[in-house]
mmCIF file of C-alpha atoms in Angstrom:
data_model
loop_
_atom_site.group_PDB
_atom_site.id
_atom_site.type_symbol
_atom_site.label_atom_id
_atom_site.label_comp_id
_atom_site.label_asym_id
_atom_site.label_seq_id
_atom_site.Cartn_x
_atom_site.Cartn_y
_atom_site.Cartn_z
ATOM 1 C CA UNK A 1 95.745 133.987 142.890
ATOM 2 C CA UNK A 2 98.013 136.987 142.326
ATOM 3 C CA UNK A 3 98.388 136.113 138.653
ATOM 4 C CA UNK A 4 94.625 135.937 138.210
ATOM 5 C CA UNK A 5 94.225 139.345 139.870
ATOM 6 C CA UNK A 6 96.824 140.830 137.539
ATOM 7 C CA UNK A 7 95.046 139.425 134.472
ATOM 8 C CA UNK A 8 91.686 140.745 135.690
ATOM 9 C CA UNK A 9 93.259 144.173 136.283
ATOM 10 C CA UNK A 10 94.724 144.206 132.786
ATOM 11 C CA UNK A 11 91.316 143.199 131.378
ATOM 12 C CA UNK A 12 89.660 146.122 133.140
ATOM 13 C CA UNK A 13 92.307 148.546 131.878
ATOM 14 C CA UNK A 14 91.982 147.206 128.345
ATOM 15 C CA UNK A 15 88.214 147.526 128.515
ATOM 16 C CA UNK A 16 88.634 151.182 129.442
ATOM 17 C CA UNK A 17 91.146 151.894 126.679
ATOM 18 C CA UNK A 18 89.401 149.830 123.992
ATOM 19 C CA UNK A 19 85.909 150.996 124.861
ATOM 20 C CA UNK A 20 85.603 153.478 121.993
ATOM 21 C CA UNK A 21 86.851 150.977 119.388
ATOM 22 C CA UNK A 22 84.560 148.194 120.559
ATOM 23 C CA UNK A 23 81.519 150.485 120.536
ATOM 24 C CA UNK A 24 82.381 151.651 116.996
ATOM 25 C CA UNK A 25 82.726 148.064 115.847
ATOM 26 C CA UNK A 26 79.333 147.254 117.364
ATOM 27 C CA UNK A 27 80.723 144.688 119.802
ATOM 28 C CA UNK A 28 81.037 145.151 123.524
ATOM 29 C CA UNK A 29 83.917 143.918 125.615
ATOM 30 C CA UNK A 30 81.657 141.181 126.947
ATOM 31 C CA UNK A 31 80.904 140.026 123.385
ATOM 32 C CA UNK A 32 84.615 139.755 122.621
ATOM 33 C CA UNK A 33 85.265 137.814 125.827
ATOM 34 C CA UNK A 34 82.249 135.568 125.248
ATOM 35 C CA UNK A 35 83.451 134.675 121.753
ATOM 36 C CA UNK A 36 86.970 133.886 123.001
ATOM 37 C CA UNK A 37 86.246 131.087 125.452
ATOM 38 C CA UNK A 38 88.970 128.719 124.107
ATOM 39 C CA UNK A 39 91.583 131.459 124.392
ATOM 40 C CA UNK A 40 90.451 132.291 127.935
ATOM 41 C CA UNK A 41 90.586 128.627 128.968
ATOM 42 C CA UNK A 42 94.103 128.355 127.537
ATOM 43 C CA UNK A 43 95.057 131.564 129.295
ATOM 44 C CA UNK A 44 93.814 130.327 132.667
ATOM 45 C CA UNK A 45 95.635 127.029 132.148
ATOM 46 C CA UNK A 46 98.883 128.902 131.428
ATOM 47 C CA UNK A 47 98.448 131.125 134.468
ATOM 48 C CA UNK A 48 97.241 128.631 137.047
ATOM 49 C CA UNK A 49 98.141 125.069 136.132
ATOM 50 C CA UNK A 50 101.122 125.094 133.759
ATOM 51 C CA UNK A 51 103.631 126.521 136.310
ATOM 52 C CA UNK A 52 102.519 123.970 138.928
ATOM 53 C CA UNK A 53 102.716 121.064 136.485
ATOM 54 C CA UNK A 54 106.166 122.239 135.368
ATOM 55 C CA UNK A 55 107.363 122.517 138.978
ATOM 56 C CA UNK A 56 106.023 119.043 139.834
ATOM 57 C CA UNK A 57 107.592 117.534 136.726
ATOM 58 C CA UNK A 58 110.981 119.132 137.364
ATOM 59 C CA UNK A 59 110.832 118.114 141.041
ATOM 60 C CA UNK A 60 110.197 114.549 139.978
ATOM 61 C CA UNK A 61 112.977 114.575 137.398
ATOM 62 C CA UNK A 62 115.623 116.365 139.454
ATOM 63 C CA UNK A 63 114.793 115.595 143.079
ATOM 64 C CA UNK A 64 113.178 112.182 143.216
ATOM 65 C CA UNK A 65 115.473 110.369 140.837
ATOM 66 C CA UNK A 66 118.177 107.978 141.953
ATOM 67 C CA UNK A 67 120.606 109.111 144.670
ATOM 68 C CA UNK A 68 123.534 111.106 143.327
ATOM 69 C CA UNK A 69 126.817 112.440 144.575
ATOM 70 C CA UNK A 70 126.827 115.867 146.252
ATOM 71 C CA UNK A 71 128.298 117.792 143.307
ATOM 72 C CA UNK A 72 125.874 116.164 140.876
ATOM 73 C CA UNK A 73 122.970 117.004 143.212
ATOM 74 C CA UNK A 74 124.080 120.658 143.304
ATOM 75 C CA UNK A 75 124.237 120.761 139.523
ATOM 76 C CA UNK A 76 120.759 119.236 139.269
ATOM 77 C CA UNK A 77 119.369 121.910 141.651
ATOM 78 C CA UNK A 78 120.996 124.608 139.524
ATOM 79 C CA UNK A 79 119.530 123.229 136.291
ATOM 80 C CA UNK A 80 116.127 122.778 137.930
ATOM 81 C CA UNK A 81 115.961 126.423 138.992
ATOM 82 C CA UNK A 82 117.132 127.514 135.538
ATOM 83 C CA UNK A 83 114.443 125.459 133.766
ATOM 84 C CA UNK A 84 111.764 126.780 136.153
ATOM 85 C CA UNK A 85 112.760 130.370 135.384
ATOM 86 C CA UNK A 86 112.748 129.794 131.629
ATOM 87 C CA UNK A 87 109.388 128.021 131.767
ATOM 88 C CA UNK A 88 107.799 130.806 133.814
ATOM 89 C CA UNK A 89 109.016 133.444 131.352
ATOM 90 C CA UNK A 90 107.627 131.404 128.458
ATOM 91 C CA UNK A 91 104.257 130.993 130.211
ATOM 92 C CA UNK A 92 103.944 134.699 130.987
ATOM 93 C CA UNK A 93 104.864 135.778 127.445
ATOM 94 C CA UNK A 94 102.492 133.273 125.885
ATOM 95 C CA UNK A 95 99.671 134.282 128.231
ATOM 96 C CA UNK A 96 100.190 137.963 127.411
ATOM 97 C CA UNK A 97 100.079 137.264 123.671
ATOM 98 C CA UNK A 98 96.916 135.169 123.986
ATOM 99 C CA UNK A 99 95.253 137.838 126.112
ATOM 100 C CA UNK A 100 96.173 140.619 123.716
ATOM 101 C CA UNK A 101 95.046 138.433 120.811
ATOM 102 C CA UNK A 102 91.500 138.507 122.179
ATOM 103 C CA UNK A 103 91.290 142.266 121.685
ATOM 104 C CA UNK A 104 93.708 143.130 118.892
ATOM 105 C CA UNK A 105 95.611 141.473 116.049
ATOM 106 C CA UNK A 106 99.028 140.547 117.479
ATOM 107 C CA UNK A 107 100.785 139.746 114.186
ATOM 108 C CA UNK A 108 101.887 143.348 113.535
ATOM 109 C CA UNK A 109 103.010 143.626 117.153
ATOM 110 C CA UNK A 110 105.103 140.467 116.832
ATOM 111 C CA UNK A 111 106.666 141.704 113.594
ATOM 112 C CA UNK A 112 107.458 145.071 115.160
ATOM 113 C CA UNK A 113 108.919 143.431 118.252
ATOM 114 C CA UNK A 114 111.105 141.268 116.032
ATOM 115 C CA UNK A 115 112.564 144.316 114.333
ATOM 116 C CA UNK A 116 113.011 146.158 117.647
ATOM 117 C CA UNK A 117 114.597 143.044 119.155
ATOM 118 C CA UNK A 118 117.047 142.832 116.291
ATOM 119 C CA UNK A 119 118.036 146.487 116.769
ATOM 120 C CA UNK A 120 118.317 146.168 120.547
ATOM 121 C CA UNK A 121 120.443 143.047 120.139
ATOM 122 C CA UNK A 122 123.343 145.224 119.097
ATOM 123 C CA UNK A 123 122.939 147.305 122.247
ATOM 124 C CA UNK A 124 122.849 144.285 124.535
ATOM 125 C CA UNK A 125 126.022 142.605 123.360
ATOM 126 C CA UNK A 126 127.449 142.446 126.900
ATOM 127 C CA UNK A 127 124.283 140.821 128.199
ATOM 128 C CA UNK A 128 124.483 138.258 125.388
ATOM 129 C CA UNK A 129 128.130 137.566 126.290
ATOM 130 C CA UNK A 130 127.086 137.061 129.939
ATOM 131 C CA UNK A 131 124.291 134.758 128.778
ATOM 132 C CA UNK A 132 126.666 132.629 126.701
ATOM 133 C CA UNK A 133 129.164 132.544 129.586
ATOM 134 C CA UNK A 134 126.372 131.346 131.877
ATOM 135 C CA UNK A 135 125.516 128.533 129.479
ATOM 136 C CA UNK A 136 129.173 127.495 129.355
ATOM 137 C CA UNK A 137 129.459 127.641 133.163
ATOM 138 C CA UNK A 138 126.536 125.255 133.467
ATOM 139 C CA UNK A 139 127.597 122.934 130.641
ATOM 140 C CA UNK A 140 131.209 122.694 131.794
ATOM 141 C CA UNK A 141 130.129 122.423 135.447
ATOM 142 C CA UNK A 142 132.673 125.036 136.521
ATOM 143 C CA UNK A 143 130.772 125.624 139.777
ATOM 144 C CA UNK A 144 127.322 124.880 141.179
ATOM 145 C CA UNK A 145 124.934 126.208 143.791
ATOM 146 C CA UNK A 146 126.474 125.609 147.224
ATOM 147 C CA UNK A 147 130.132 125.715 146.086
ATOM 148 C CA UNK A 148 132.641 128.092 147.679
ATOM 149 C CA UNK A 149 134.229 130.152 144.889
ATOM 150 C CA UNK A 150 136.377 133.214 144.338
ATOM 151 C CA UNK A 151 135.379 135.300 141.324
ATOM 152 C CA UNK A 152 137.597 138.314 140.823
ATOM 153 C CA UNK A 153 137.859 139.981 144.231
ATOM 154 C CA UNK A 154 134.647 138.431 145.542
ATOM 155 C CA UNK A 155 134.613 135.233 147.537
ATOM 156 C CA UNK A 156 131.639 133.358 148.915
ATOM 157 C CA UNK A 157 129.163 130.529 148.624
ATOM 158 C CA UNK A 158 127.209 130.351 145.344
ATOM 159 C CA UNK A 159 123.553 130.901 146.258
ATOM 160 C CA UNK A 160 122.088 131.225 142.768
ATOM 161 C CA UNK A 161 123.189 130.821 139.153
ATOM 162 C CA UNK A 162 121.203 132.171 136.242
ATOM 163 C CA UNK A 163 122.284 132.326 132.648
ATOM 164 C CA UNK A 164 123.331 135.958 133.122
ATOM 165 C CA UNK A 165 124.287 136.347 136.791
ATOM 166 C CA UNK A 166 125.897 134.464 139.640
ATOM 167 C CA UNK A 167 124.909 135.359 143.203
ATOM 168 C CA UNK A 168 127.437 134.858 145.993
ATOM 169 C CA UNK A 169 126.748 134.948 149.707
ATOM 170 C CA UNK A 170 129.781 136.231 151.518
ATOM 171 C CA UNK A 171 130.732 138.319 154.507
ATOM 172 C CA UNK A 172 129.399 141.431 152.738
ATOM 173 C CA UNK A 173 125.971 139.871 152.074
ATOM 174 C CA UNK A 174 124.696 138.689 148.711
ATOM 175 C CA UNK A 175 126.604 139.967 145.686
ATOM 176 C CA UNK A 176 125.519 139.432 142.100
ATOM 177 C CA UNK A 177 128.237 139.112 139.489
ATOM 178 C CA UNK A 178 127.729 139.006 135.715
ATOM 179 C CA UNK A 179 128.892 135.713 134.224
#
């Protein structure tokens, strides 16, 4: 429900900002929305149903499979949470592009974002290193959610692993450490 409210709020804001252009073009906001029914149906699917279907599918694959050993089960929970996060990011980005595509041409925006992303990639080299380290941690099964580990001067139980960060629960509370 929250996602739908956010999309409706963005639609209202866009209608305010695009009002002059739509009047000049002779089409109202309602006309644009009425002519974009397939895009709106796809958008609602991505917002409402796709995350639930993904969660159910991953639950079936990772939780309801055959019984596994404890360390394998921890690794499966870690991979499940990682795949859920990646899927949600993909759904949100796709939904935003579809929604913007109703009102404006998104091809120049995508090209511009590609160039900006390339330039910012040089600035985020440490984040990319952390990302690659996170992939290697998961592939090599160095530690999983629920393990007791000592990373640098921090020691605690691993509560969450993402591709960029590891969260430890210790005596000082939850600490996030770059991979």
